[in-house]
Coordinates of C-alpha atoms in Angstrom, one line a residue:
M1 CA -34.4 123.3 5.6
Y2 CA -32.6 122.0 8.7
P3 CA -30.1 124.8 9.5
D4 CA -27.7 124.1 12.2
D5 CA -26.2 127.6 12.6
A6 CA -28.8 128.6 15.1
A7 CA -28.0 125.6 17.2
R8 CA -24.3 126.4 17.2
K9 CA -25.0 130.0 18.1
R10 CA -27.1 129.0 21.1
G11 CA -24.3 126.7 22.2
R12 CA -26.7 123.7 22.5
S13 CA -25.1 121.4 20.0
D14 CA -23.7 118.1 21.2
A15 CA -20.2 119.0 20.0
A16 CA -20.2 121.8 22.5
N17 CA -21.0 119.4 25.2
G18 CA -18.3 117.0 24.2
N19 CA -20.6 114.2 23.1
D20 CA -19.6 112.2 20.0
N21 CA -22.6 109.8 20.0
V22 CA -26.3 110.7 19.9
P23 CA -27.4 111.3 23.4
S24 CA -30.9 110.7 24.9
P25 CA -31.4 113.6 27.3
K26 CA -34.3 113.4 29.7
R27 CA -36.8 116.1 28.9
S28 CA -39.1 117.8 31.4
K29 CA -42.8 117.3 31.1
E30 CA -43.1 120.9 29.9
M31 CA -40.8 120.1 27.0
E32 CA -42.6 116.8 26.0
S33 CA -46.0 118.4 26.1
N34 CA -44.9 121.3 23.9
Q35 CA -46.1 120.3 20.5
S36 CA -45.8 123.7 18.9
G37 CA -43.3 122.2 16.4
L38 CA -45.6 119.4 15.4
G39 CA -47.9 121.1 13.0
S40 CA -49.3 123.9 15.2
E41 CA -49.7 126.1 12.2
L42 CA -52.2 123.7 10.6
K43 CA -55.6 125.0 11.3
P44 CA -58.5 122.6 11.8
C45 CA -60.9 121.9 8.9
S46 CA -64.6 122.1 9.4
K47 CA -64.7 118.8 11.2
F48 CA -61.2 117.4 11.5
F49 CA -57.8 118.5 12.6
S50 CA -54.9 117.8 10.3
C51 CA -54.0 114.1 10.2
F52 CA -50.3 115.2 10.1
Q53 CA -50.8 117.1 13.3
R54 CA -52.7 114.4 15.0
H55 CA -50.4 111.5 14.0
F56 CA -47.0 113.1 14.8
G57 CA -48.2 115.2 17.7
H58 CA -49.2 112.1 19.8
V59 CA -46.7 110.8 22.3
L60 CA -47.2 107.1 22.9
T61 CA -47.6 105.9 26.5
S62 CA -45.7 102.8 27.8
E63 CA -49.0 100.9 27.8
E64 CA -49.6 101.7 24.1
V65 CA -46.0 100.6 23.2
D66 CA -46.5 97.3 25.1
K67 CA -49.7 96.6 23.2
L68 CA -48.1 97.4 19.8
T69 CA -45.1 95.2 20.7
K70 CA -47.0 92.2 22.1
D71 CA -50.5 92.1 20.6
K72 CA -51.4 91.1 17.1
L73 CA -54.0 93.5 15.9
K74 CA -57.1 92.1 14.3
F75 CA -59.0 93.6 11.4
E76 CA -62.1 94.7 13.3
W77 CA -64.1 96.6 10.7
K78 CA -64.9 96.5 7.0
M79 CA -66.1 99.1 4.6
H80 CA -67.3 98.9 1.0
V81 CA -66.1 101.6 -1.4
K82 CA -68.1 102.5 -4.5
E83 CA -64.9 103.1 -6.5
M84 CA -63.8 99.5 -5.8
T85 CA -66.8 97.3 -6.8
M86 CA -65.0 93.9 -6.3
S87 CA -63.2 94.9 -3.1
K88 CA -63.7 96.1 0.4
L89 CA -61.5 97.8 3.0
V90 CA -60.8 96.1 6.3
G91 CA -58.9 97.8 9.1
T92 CA -57.8 98.0 12.6
G93 CA -58.3 100.9 15.0
Q94 CA -61.1 103.4 14.6
D95 CA -63.6 102.9 11.7
L96 CA -62.7 105.3 8.8
S97 CA -66.2 105.9 7.6
M98 CA -66.5 109.4 9.2
E99 CA -62.9 110.3 8.4
L100 CA -63.3 109.5 4.6
N101 CA -66.5 111.5 4.5
G102 CA -64.5 114.7 5.4
D103 CA -62.3 116.9 3.2
P104 CA -59.6 114.6 1.7
F105 CA -57.3 117.6 1.4
C106 CA -57.6 118.8 5.0
G107 CA -54.3 120.2 6.2
V108 CA -52.7 120.1 2.7
N109 CA -50.1 122.8 1.9
Q110 CA -51.9 125.6 0.2
K111 CA -49.5 126.0 -2.7
L112 CA -49.6 122.3 -3.4
Y113 CA -53.3 122.2 -3.2
N114 CA -53.7 125.1 -5.7
H115 CA -51.3 123.4 -8.1
W116 CA -53.2 120.0 -7.8
K117 CA -56.5 121.8 -8.3
N118 CA -55.2 123.4 -11.5
L119 CA -53.9 120.0 -12.7
D120 CA -57.4 118.5 -12.1
C121 CA -59.0 121.2 -14.2
S122 CA -56.6 120.7 -17.1
S123 CA -56.3 116.9 -16.7
N124 CA -57.6 114.4 -19.3
F125 CA -58.4 111.9 -16.6
E126 CA -61.9 110.7 -16.4
D127 CA -64.0 111.6 -13.4
S128 CA -63.7 108.1 -12.1
C129 CA -59.9 108.3 -12.1
L130 CA -59.9 111.6 -10.3
S131 CA -62.3 110.1 -7.8
K132 CA -59.9 107.2 -7.2
R133 CA -57.0 109.6 -6.8
R134 CA -58.9 111.6 -4.2
L135 CA -60.0 108.4 -2.4
F136 CA -56.5 106.9 -2.2
F137 CA -55.0 110.3 -1.2
S138 CA -57.5 110.4 1.7
L139 CA -56.5 106.9 2.7
C140 CA -52.8 107.8 2.6
N141 CA -53.6 111.0 4.5
T142 CA -54.9 109.0 7.5
Y143 CA -51.2 108.0 8.1
R144 CA -52.2 104.4 8.6
D145 CA -50.3 101.4 7.1
I146 CA -51.9 100.4 3.8
M147 CA -51.8 97.2 1.7
H148 CA -53.5 97.6 -1.6
C149 CA -52.5 94.7 -3.8
N150 CA -55.2 94.6 -6.5
K151 CA -54.4 97.6 -8.6
R152 CA -54.2 97.3 -12.3
P153 CA -50.6 98.0 -13.4
F154 CA -49.9 100.3 -16.3
Y155 CA -48.3 97.5 -18.4
L156 CA -51.6 95.5 -18.2
K157 CA -53.8 98.1 -19.8
G158 CA -54.4 99.6 -16.4
K159 CA -52.7 102.9 -17.0
E160 CA -55.4 105.1 -15.7
D161 CA -56.0 103.1 -12.5
D162 CA -52.3 102.8 -11.8
S163 CA -51.6 106.5 -12.6
S164 CA -54.4 107.7 -10.2
I165 CA -53.0 105.7 -7.3
M166 CA -49.4 106.8 -8.1
D167 CA -50.5 110.4 -8.2
A168 CA -52.2 110.0 -4.8
Y169 CA -49.1 108.6 -3.0
I170 CA -46.8 111.1 -4.7
M171 CA -49.1 113.9 -3.5
H172 CA -49.1 112.5 0.0
A173 CA -45.3 112.3 0.0
L174 CA -44.9 115.9 -1.3
N175 CA -47.4 117.2 1.2
H176 CA -45.6 115.4 4.1
I177 CA -42.3 117.0 3.1
H178 CA -43.9 120.4 2.8
R179 CA -45.6 120.2 6.2
I180 CA -42.3 119.3 7.8
R181 CA -40.4 122.1 6.1
E182 CA -43.1 124.6 7.1
N183 CA -42.8 123.6 10.7
V184 CA -39.0 123.8 10.7
L185 CA -38.8 127.2 9.0
K186 CA -41.5 128.7 11.2
N187 CA -39.8 127.5 14.3
D188 CA -36.4 128.7 13.0
A189 CA -38.0 132.2 12.7
K190 CA -39.4 132.1 16.2
L191 CA -36.0 130.9 17.6
N192 CA -34.1 133.6 15.8
K193 CA -36.5 136.2 17.2
D194 CA -35.9 134.8 20.7
E195 CA -32.1 135.1 20.2
N196 CA -32.3 138.6 18.9
S197 CA -34.4 139.7 21.9
K198 CA -33.0 141.4 24.9
S199 CA -33.6 138.4 27.1
E200 CA -30.6 136.1 27.2
E201 CA -32.5 133.3 29.0
I202 CA -34.3 130.8 26.9
H203 CA -36.7 128.5 28.7
C204 CA -37.1 124.8 28.0
G205 CA -40.7 125.3 27.0
E206 CA -39.6 127.4 24.0
F207 CA -37.8 124.5 22.3
Y208 CA -39.6 123.3 19.2
L209 CA -39.7 119.5 18.6
D210 CA -39.8 119.3 14.9
Q211 CA -37.0 117.1 13.6
G212 CA -35.8 113.5 13.4
F213 CA -32.2 112.2 13.6
T214 CA -31.6 112.8 9.9
R215 CA -33.4 114.7 7.1
P216 CA -34.8 111.9 4.7
K217 CA -38.4 111.3 5.7
V218 CA -39.9 109.5 2.6
M219 CA -38.6 106.4 0.9
L220 CA -39.9 105.1 -2.4
L221 CA -39.0 101.4 -3.0
L222 CA -39.4 100.5 -6.7
P223 CA -38.3 97.4 -8.6
L224 CA -37.0 98.8 -11.9
A225 CA -35.2 102.0 -13.1
S226 CA -37.9 102.5 -15.8
I227 CA -40.6 102.6 -13.1
A228 CA -38.5 104.9 -11.0
F229 CA -38.2 107.1 -14.1
R230 CA -42.0 107.2 -14.4
V231 CA -42.6 108.0 -10.7
V232 CA -39.9 110.7 -10.4
K233 CA -41.0 112.5 -13.6
R234 CA -44.6 112.6 -12.2
L235 CA -43.3 113.7 -8.8
V236 CA -41.6 116.7 -10.5
Q237 CA -44.8 117.6 -12.4
L238 CA -47.0 117.3 -9.2
S239 CA -44.5 119.4 -7.2
S240 CA -45.3 122.6 -9.3
L241 CA -41.5 122.9 -10.0
S242 CA -41.5 121.2 -13.4
H243 CA -39.7 124.1 -15.2
K244 CA -36.3 122.8 -16.4
G245 CA -34.4 125.5 -14.6
N246 CA -35.8 124.5 -11.3
V247 CA -34.9 120.8 -11.5
A248 CA -31.2 120.0 -11.1
Y249 CA -29.6 117.1 -13.0
M250 CA -32.8 116.2 -14.9
D251 CA -30.8 115.5 -18.1
R252 CA -28.5 113.1 -16.2
F253 CA -31.6 111.4 -14.7
S254 CA -33.2 110.9 -18.1
E255 CA -30.0 109.5 -19.5
E256 CA -29.4 107.0 -16.6
F257 CA -33.0 105.9 -15.8
G258 CA -34.7 106.4 -19.1
A259 CA -32.6 104.2 -21.4
G260 CA -32.6 100.5 -22.1
D261 CA -33.8 97.9 -24.6
V262 CA -36.6 95.3 -24.2
L263 CA -34.8 92.0 -24.5
G264 CA -31.3 92.3 -23.2
D265 CA -29.6 88.9 -23.4
D266 CA -32.6 87.4 -25.3
K267 CA -31.9 89.2 -28.6
N268 CA -29.4 86.7 -29.9
I269 CA -31.4 83.5 -29.2
D270 CA -33.9 83.1 -32.0
G271 CA -33.3 85.7 -34.6
N272 CA -33.1 89.5 -34.8
L273 CA -34.2 91.9 -32.2
E274 CA -37.2 93.3 -34.0
S275 CA -38.8 89.9 -34.6
Q276 CA -38.2 89.0 -31.0
K277 CA -39.9 92.2 -29.8
R278 CA -43.0 91.4 -31.9
A279 CA -43.1 87.8 -30.5
K280 CA -43.3 89.0 -26.9
P281 CA -46.7 89.9 -25.3
V282 CA -47.6 93.6 -25.2
D283 CA -47.4 93.7 -21.4
F284 CA -43.9 92.3 -21.4
Q285 CA -42.8 94.9 -24.0
T286 CA -44.3 97.7 -21.9
L287 CA -42.8 96.6 -18.6
F288 CA -39.3 95.7 -19.9
G289 CA -39.3 98.1 -22.8
G290 CA -37.3 100.7 -20.8
N291 CA -34.4 100.5 -18.4
H292 CA -34.9 97.3 -16.5
N293 CA -31.9 97.9 -14.2
D294 CA -32.8 96.7 -10.7
H295 CA -29.9 98.1 -8.8
F296 CA -30.2 101.9 -8.2
M297 CA -30.5 104.4 -5.4
M298 CA -31.0 108.2 -5.6
G299 CA -31.7 111.1 -3.2
I300 CA -34.1 114.0 -4.0
K301 CA -33.9 117.3 -2.2
L302 CA -36.9 119.6 -2.2
T303 CA -36.6 123.3 -1.5
K304 CA -39.1 126.2 -1.8
R305 CA -38.0 127.0 -5.4
S306 CA -36.2 123.9 -6.7
I307 CA -35.7 120.2 -6.8
K308 CA -32.3 118.6 -6.8
L309 CA -31.9 115.0 -8.0
Y310 CA -28.9 113.0 -7.0
S311 CA -28.6 114.9 -3.7
N312 CA -26.5 113.5 -0.9
F313 CA -28.6 111.1 1.1
Y314 CA -28.2 113.1 4.3
S315 CA -29.4 116.3 2.6
S316 CA -32.3 114.6 0.8
D317 CA -35.9 114.6 1.6
I318 CA -36.8 111.6 -0.5
I319 CA -34.9 108.4 -1.2
V320 CA -35.8 106.5 -4.4
A321 CA -34.2 103.0 -4.4
S322 CA -34.6 99.4 -5.5
P323 CA -34.5 96.8 -2.8
L324 CA -31.3 95.4 -4.3
G325 CA -29.7 98.8 -4.3
L326 CA -30.5 99.4 -0.6
V327 CA -29.5 95.9 0.5
T328 CA -26.1 96.5 -1.2
K329 CA -25.6 99.7 0.8
I330 CA -26.6 97.9 4.0
G331 CA -24.1 95.1 3.2
E332 CA -21.3 97.6 2.6
T333 CA -21.6 98.9 6.2
E334 CA -20.8 95.4 7.5
F335 CA -17.4 95.4 5.8
E336 CA -16.5 99.1 5.8
K337 CA -17.0 100.5 9.2
E338 CA -16.6 104.2 8.1
K339 CA -19.8 103.8 6.1
D340 CA -23.3 104.0 7.7
I341 CA -26.9 103.9 6.8
D342 CA -28.1 106.4 9.4
Y343 CA -30.1 108.2 6.6
L344 CA -32.7 105.3 7.1
S345 CA -33.2 106.3 10.8
S346 CA -35.9 108.9 10.3
I347 CA -38.1 107.5 7.5
E348 CA -41.7 108.4 8.3
V349 CA -43.4 107.4 5.1
L350 CA -42.3 104.2 3.2
I351 CA -44.0 103.5 -0.1
I352 CA -43.4 100.1 -1.9
D353 CA -45.0 100.2 -5.3
H354 CA -45.2 97.3 -7.8
A355 CA -44.6 94.8 -5.0
D356 CA -45.6 92.0 -7.3
V357 CA -42.7 92.7 -9.6
I358 CA -40.4 92.8 -6.5
T359 CA -41.6 89.3 -5.7
M360 CA -40.1 88.2 -9.0
Q361 CA -36.8 89.6 -7.9
N362 CA -36.2 88.8 -4.2
W363 CA -38.8 89.7 -1.6
S364 CA -36.4 88.9 1.2
H365 CA -34.6 92.1 0.3
V366 CA -37.7 94.1 1.3
N367 CA -37.7 92.4 4.7
T368 CA -34.0 93.3 5.1
V369 CA -34.6 97.0 4.2
I370 CA -37.6 97.4 6.6
E371 CA -35.7 95.7 9.5
H372 CA -33.0 98.4 9.1
L373 CA -35.3 101.3 9.2
N374 CA -35.8 103.6 12.2
H375 CA -32.8 102.5 14.2
L376 CA -30.9 104.8 16.5
P377 CA -28.1 106.4 14.4
S378 CA -24.5 105.7 15.0
K379 CA -23.5 109.4 14.5
Q380 CA -25.1 112.8 15.1
H381 CA -24.9 114.1 11.5
G382 CA -25.3 117.8 12.6
T383 CA -28.7 117.4 14.1
D384 CA -29.9 119.8 16.8
V385 CA -30.7 117.3 19.5
M386 CA -32.8 119.7 21.4
R387 CA -35.3 119.8 18.5
I388 CA -35.6 116.0 18.0
K389 CA -39.1 114.7 18.5
P390 CA -39.3 112.7 21.8
W391 CA -40.5 109.5 20.3
Y392 CA -37.4 109.4 18.1
L393 CA -35.1 109.5 21.2
E394 CA -37.2 106.8 22.9
G395 CA -36.8 104.4 20.0
H396 CA -40.4 104.5 19.0
A397 CA -40.0 105.8 15.4
R398 CA -41.2 102.5 13.8
F399 CA -44.6 102.9 15.5
Y400 CA -45.0 106.3 13.7
R401 CA -43.8 105.1 10.3
Q402 CA -46.5 104.7 7.7
T403 CA -45.9 101.8 5.3
I404 CA -47.8 101.7 2.0
I405 CA -47.6 98.4 0.0
L406 CA -49.0 98.6 -3.5
G407 CA -49.2 95.9 -6.1
Y408 CA -51.1 93.8 -8.6
L409 CA -51.4 90.8 -6.4
V410 CA -51.0 89.7 -2.8
T411 CA -48.7 86.8 -1.6
P412 CA -48.3 85.1 1.8
E413 CA -44.8 86.8 2.0
M414 CA -46.4 90.3 1.6
N415 CA -49.0 89.4 4.2
A416 CA -46.4 88.2 6.6
L417 CA -44.4 91.4 6.3
F418 CA -47.5 93.6 6.7
N419 CA -48.5 91.7 9.8
R420 CA -45.0 91.5 11.4
L421 CA -43.1 94.6 10.4
C422 CA -45.8 97.2 9.9
V423 CA -46.6 98.4 13.5
N424 CA -48.1 101.8 13.0
Y425 CA -49.9 102.9 16.2
E426 CA -52.6 104.6 14.0
G427 CA -53.7 101.2 12.6
K428 CA -53.8 99.3 9.3
L429 CA -55.9 99.3 6.2
K430 CA -56.1 96.4 3.8
L431 CA -57.9 95.9 0.6
I432 CA -59.7 92.5 0.3
S433 CA -60.7 91.6 -3.3
K434 CA -62.8 89.0 -5.0
H435 CA -61.6 87.5 -8.3
K436 CA -63.5 86.2 -11.4
G437 CA -60.7 84.0 -12.5
V438 CA -58.9 83.6 -15.9
L439 CA -60.1 80.1 -17.1
H440 CA -62.1 81.8 -19.9
K441 CA -58.8 83.0 -21.4
V442 CA -57.7 79.4 -22.1
L443 CA -58.4 79.2 -25.8
L444 CA -58.0 75.4 -26.2
Q445 CA -60.5 72.6 -25.4
V446 CA -58.1 71.0 -22.9
R447 CA -59.1 69.0 -19.9
Q448 CA -57.6 70.7 -16.8
A449 CA -57.6 68.4 -13.8
Y450 CA -57.0 70.1 -10.5
E451 CA -55.7 67.6 -7.8
R452 CA -55.7 68.6 -4.2
F453 CA -53.0 67.2 -1.9
E454 CA -53.3 67.4 1.9
A455 CA -50.8 69.3 4.0
S456 CA -51.0 69.7 7.8
S457 CA -49.6 73.3 7.8
I458 CA -48.1 75.9 5.5
I459 CA -44.6 74.8 6.7
D460 CA -45.2 71.3 5.5
T461 CA -46.7 72.2 2.1
D462 CA -43.5 71.9 0.1
D463 CA -42.7 68.5 1.5
A464 CA -46.3 67.3 0.9
R465 CA -46.3 68.6 -2.6
L466 CA -43.1 66.8 -3.5
E467 CA -44.4 63.6 -1.9
Y468 CA -47.6 63.8 -3.9
F469 CA -45.7 64.4 -7.1
S470 CA -43.2 61.6 -6.6
K471 CA -45.9 59.0 -5.7
K472 CA -49.0 60.0 -7.7
V473 CA -47.7 62.0 -10.7
F474 CA -44.2 60.9 -11.6
P475 CA -45.0 57.2 -12.0
K476 CA -47.4 58.1 -14.9
M477 CA -44.8 60.3 -16.5
K478 CA -42.2 57.6 -16.2
D479 CA -44.3 54.9 -17.8
S480 CA -45.2 57.2 -20.7
L481 CA -43.2 56.6 -23.9
E482 CA -44.5 59.8 -25.5
G483 CA -42.5 62.5 -23.7
G484 CA -43.3 66.2 -24.3
T485 CA -44.1 66.8 -20.6
L486 CA -43.6 70.4 -19.3
V487 CA -43.5 70.8 -15.5
F488 CA -44.2 74.4 -14.6
I489 CA -42.8 75.4 -11.2
S490 CA -43.5 78.6 -9.3
S491 CA -40.4 79.0 -7.1
Y492 CA -36.7 78.3 -7.6
F493 CA -36.6 76.4 -4.3
E494 CA -39.2 73.9 -5.7
F495 CA -37.3 73.9 -9.0
V496 CA -34.2 72.6 -7.3
R497 CA -36.0 69.9 -5.4
I498 CA -37.7 68.6 -8.5
R499 CA -34.4 68.7 -10.4
N500 CA -32.7 66.7 -7.7
F501 CA -35.6 64.2 -7.6
L502 CA -35.5 63.6 -11.3
K503 CA -31.7 63.1 -11.2
S504 CA -32.2 60.4 -8.5
Q505 CA -34.7 58.7 -10.8
N506 CA -32.4 58.9 -13.9
A507 CA -35.2 60.7 -15.8
S508 CA -34.7 62.2 -19.2
F509 CA -35.1 65.9 -18.6
C510 CA -33.8 69.4 -19.4
L511 CA -33.9 72.7 -17.5
L512 CA -35.3 76.2 -18.2
G513 CA -34.9 78.3 -15.1
E514 CA -34.1 81.9 -14.4
Y515 CA -30.4 81.2 -13.8
T516 CA -30.0 78.9 -16.9
K517 CA -27.3 80.2 -19.3
Q518 CA -28.6 81.4 -22.7
S519 CA -26.7 78.7 -24.6
D520 CA -28.2 76.0 -22.4
V521 CA -31.7 77.5 -22.8
S522 CA -31.5 77.2 -26.6
R523 CA -30.1 73.7 -26.4
S524 CA -32.9 72.6 -23.9
R525 CA -35.7 74.1 -26.0
L526 CA -34.3 72.2 -29.1
W527 CA -33.9 68.9 -27.3
F528 CA -37.4 69.1 -25.8
F529 CA -39.0 70.0 -29.2
E530 CA -37.1 67.1 -31.0
G531 CA -38.0 64.6 -28.2
K532 CA -34.4 64.1 -27.1
R533 CA -35.5 65.0 -23.5
K534 CA -38.9 63.8 -22.3
I535 CA -39.4 66.4 -19.5
M536 CA -38.7 70.1 -19.2
L537 CA -38.7 72.0 -16.0
Y538 CA -39.8 75.6 -16.4
T539 CA -40.0 78.3 -13.7
E540 CA -42.3 81.2 -13.3
R541 CA -39.5 83.7 -13.0
A542 CA -38.0 82.5 -16.3
H543 CA -41.3 83.1 -17.9
F544 CA -41.7 86.5 -16.3
Y545 CA -38.3 87.7 -17.5
H546 CA -38.3 86.0 -20.9
R547 CA -41.8 84.9 -22.0
Y548 CA -40.4 81.9 -23.9
K549 CA -42.7 80.2 -26.4
I550 CA -42.0 76.5 -25.8
R551 CA -42.8 74.1 -28.6
G552 CA -43.4 70.4 -28.4
I553 CA -45.6 70.3 -25.2
K554 CA -48.0 67.4 -25.1
N555 CA -48.6 67.0 -21.4
L556 CA -48.6 70.0 -19.0
I557 CA -48.1 69.5 -15.3
I558 CA -48.5 72.7 -13.1
Y559 CA -46.5 71.6 -10.1
S560 CA -47.3 74.9 -8.3
L561 CA -49.7 77.5 -9.5
P562 CA -48.2 80.8 -10.8
E563 CA -48.4 83.9 -8.7
R564 CA -49.4 85.9 -11.7
K565 CA -52.8 84.8 -13.0
E566 CA -52.1 85.9 -16.6
F567 CA -49.4 83.3 -16.9
Y568 CA -51.8 80.4 -16.4
P569 CA -53.7 80.8 -19.8
E570 CA -50.4 81.6 -21.5
I571 CA -48.8 78.4 -20.3
V572 CA -51.9 76.2 -21.0
N573 CA -52.3 77.7 -24.5
M574 CA -48.8 76.5 -25.3
L575 CA -50.4 73.1 -25.7
E576 CA -51.7 74.2 -29.1
G577 CA -50.9 71.8 -31.8
S578 CA -50.8 68.7 -29.5
K579 CA -53.2 65.9 -30.5
N580 CA -53.6 64.3 -27.1
M581 CA -53.0 67.3 -24.8
S582 CA -53.6 67.1 -21.1
C583 CA -53.1 69.4 -18.1
S584 CA -52.8 68.5 -14.4
V585 CA -52.6 71.1 -11.6
L586 CA -51.5 70.4 -8.1
F587 CA -52.7 72.5 -5.2
S588 CA -53.4 72.6 -1.5
R589 CA -55.7 74.6 0.7
F590 CA -52.7 76.9 1.5
D591 CA -52.6 77.9 -2.2
L592 CA -55.9 79.9 -1.9
Y593 CA -54.5 83.2 -3.0
R594 CA -53.1 81.8 -6.2
L595 CA -56.0 79.5 -6.8
E596 CA -58.7 82.2 -6.5
R597 CA -56.9 84.4 -9.0
I598 CA -57.1 81.6 -11.6
V599 CA -60.4 79.8 -11.0
G600 CA -62.3 82.6 -9.2
T601 CA -62.9 83.3 -5.5
A602 CA -66.1 81.3 -5.1
A603 CA -64.7 78.2 -6.9
A604 CA -61.4 78.4 -5.0
K605 CA -63.1 78.3 -1.6
K606 CA -65.2 75.3 -2.6
M607 CA -62.2 73.4 -4.0
S608 CA -60.2 74.1 -0.8
S609 CA -62.9 72.8 1.6
S610 CA -64.7 70.2 -0.5
D611 CA -64.6 66.4 0.4
K612 CA -63.6 65.9 -3.2
T613 CA -60.0 66.1 -4.1
T614 CA -60.2 66.2 -7.9
F615 CA -61.8 69.0 -10.0
V616 CA -62.0 69.2 -13.7
F617 CA -62.4 72.3 -16.0
C618 CA -62.7 72.1 -19.7

């Protein structure tokens, strides 16, 4: 796909010039204006030119770069989409209304298009799912940054919705790779024709700018090996190369990514494995029923007739990895100088799926990965420098990278990353959704008292929350002789602060966090149930990874609302069996995202701005 033999024959490689590092030669205006290698073979559709051609054929001016670097773009327009009744699209740049009304498959590789069309005809998908797939593909095909964090995940009975969106981004990734390959092969043929001609002189204007520093152009960032297994299997099917003989190392991939059991370390806690499986919610069994390894990285090479899994990163087109797997590779380069991560230098499409699951792992890893993308490489890696697109050499690759963030929910951390590190010159798209809430899923007649504390800024929220707890909530807990108080805490940072506070007060408490040893978990649950410890601290991540059923709860205090709305009724319903059950919830106006998912968008806005500070639901 990226043959270097022609470059060596022409004597234009860097090695021939005695350069070890990647140079940045100044090109003539004639060379920079020559876009024949940037999708010239793509013919215009009835109304629009190929988005691929438009996006990667544009060379940014210094004024545009300054604006992208300094100015924070505002979402200037909004658009309602019939396929998303509770949501609307907001965006920067040009309004997409006209663009989305055009042909969503404009400029798509013909072979891929025919294959997808045949799949549509034979698919069992409902028309609405096919419509969602076409809609989301058309959004991806604009090459804008996208944040869609309200999709129904497959493990929450949202298989069709999740699959339609997954299909769309896989189709987009495959089409992107095919467009690049078509450009390179066509230009190779033209250059070979020039070399075989009688004329020995090759003019600058005949160079074709169609490559990056390295071959990998698409990255899929996924949280679990089981999800990677699901995505890669579908990628193979959508590529039209699903015949076993055309996919190398598929058996190895199935063995390494498709194995695993549901409970891991949990299976020795409270009985045999099968009874434990039945005790877990269905969504937990579906998500963690496969291989829940969160440390993996694999290259995929696409050719005209085959797919090779486990390809060398520098000869791959697509990199599939977990955030932890990539951060480990990044860390290795700091201690082993012979290693490098230059294969991250030319990523043009970054897709982060199931971002909500990644937040339960370590979202800071995603920040680290994106901060290491699109840097100038430390070595040349056999690239023909004379064919590198000019904006790569100028260090502007990050302005061309499309970042697509997909998930079940949105968090402030996701928003911050989208605003700060996604700087696509084409613009941004974001899905804004309204929520109905999940209070109706609380099955008990329990009084749920929401208490709002004041915080001057989001930075001061943690301190203000702890102060409110220590002065308003803990004195009541301390005076109570009954015990049985469960304190639910969203983050580990808050968990540590509460633990230290309770220690300073000599309180009777036990711990159930994500890092608590299994032997200590069993002991804590027994002590709490028997009343030997009055207070238990329980974190959201511990609930996400284990879904413990905690007995003996009489008083529930939700110190910080869970990110995942389905956890709220699960935790409150644990009060079942208590005679004098009560539930208190602490929140501030900076908890709006979490609050609206639980009580509903309309109620959350009123609760955040009302003069009242206490709100009761029964």
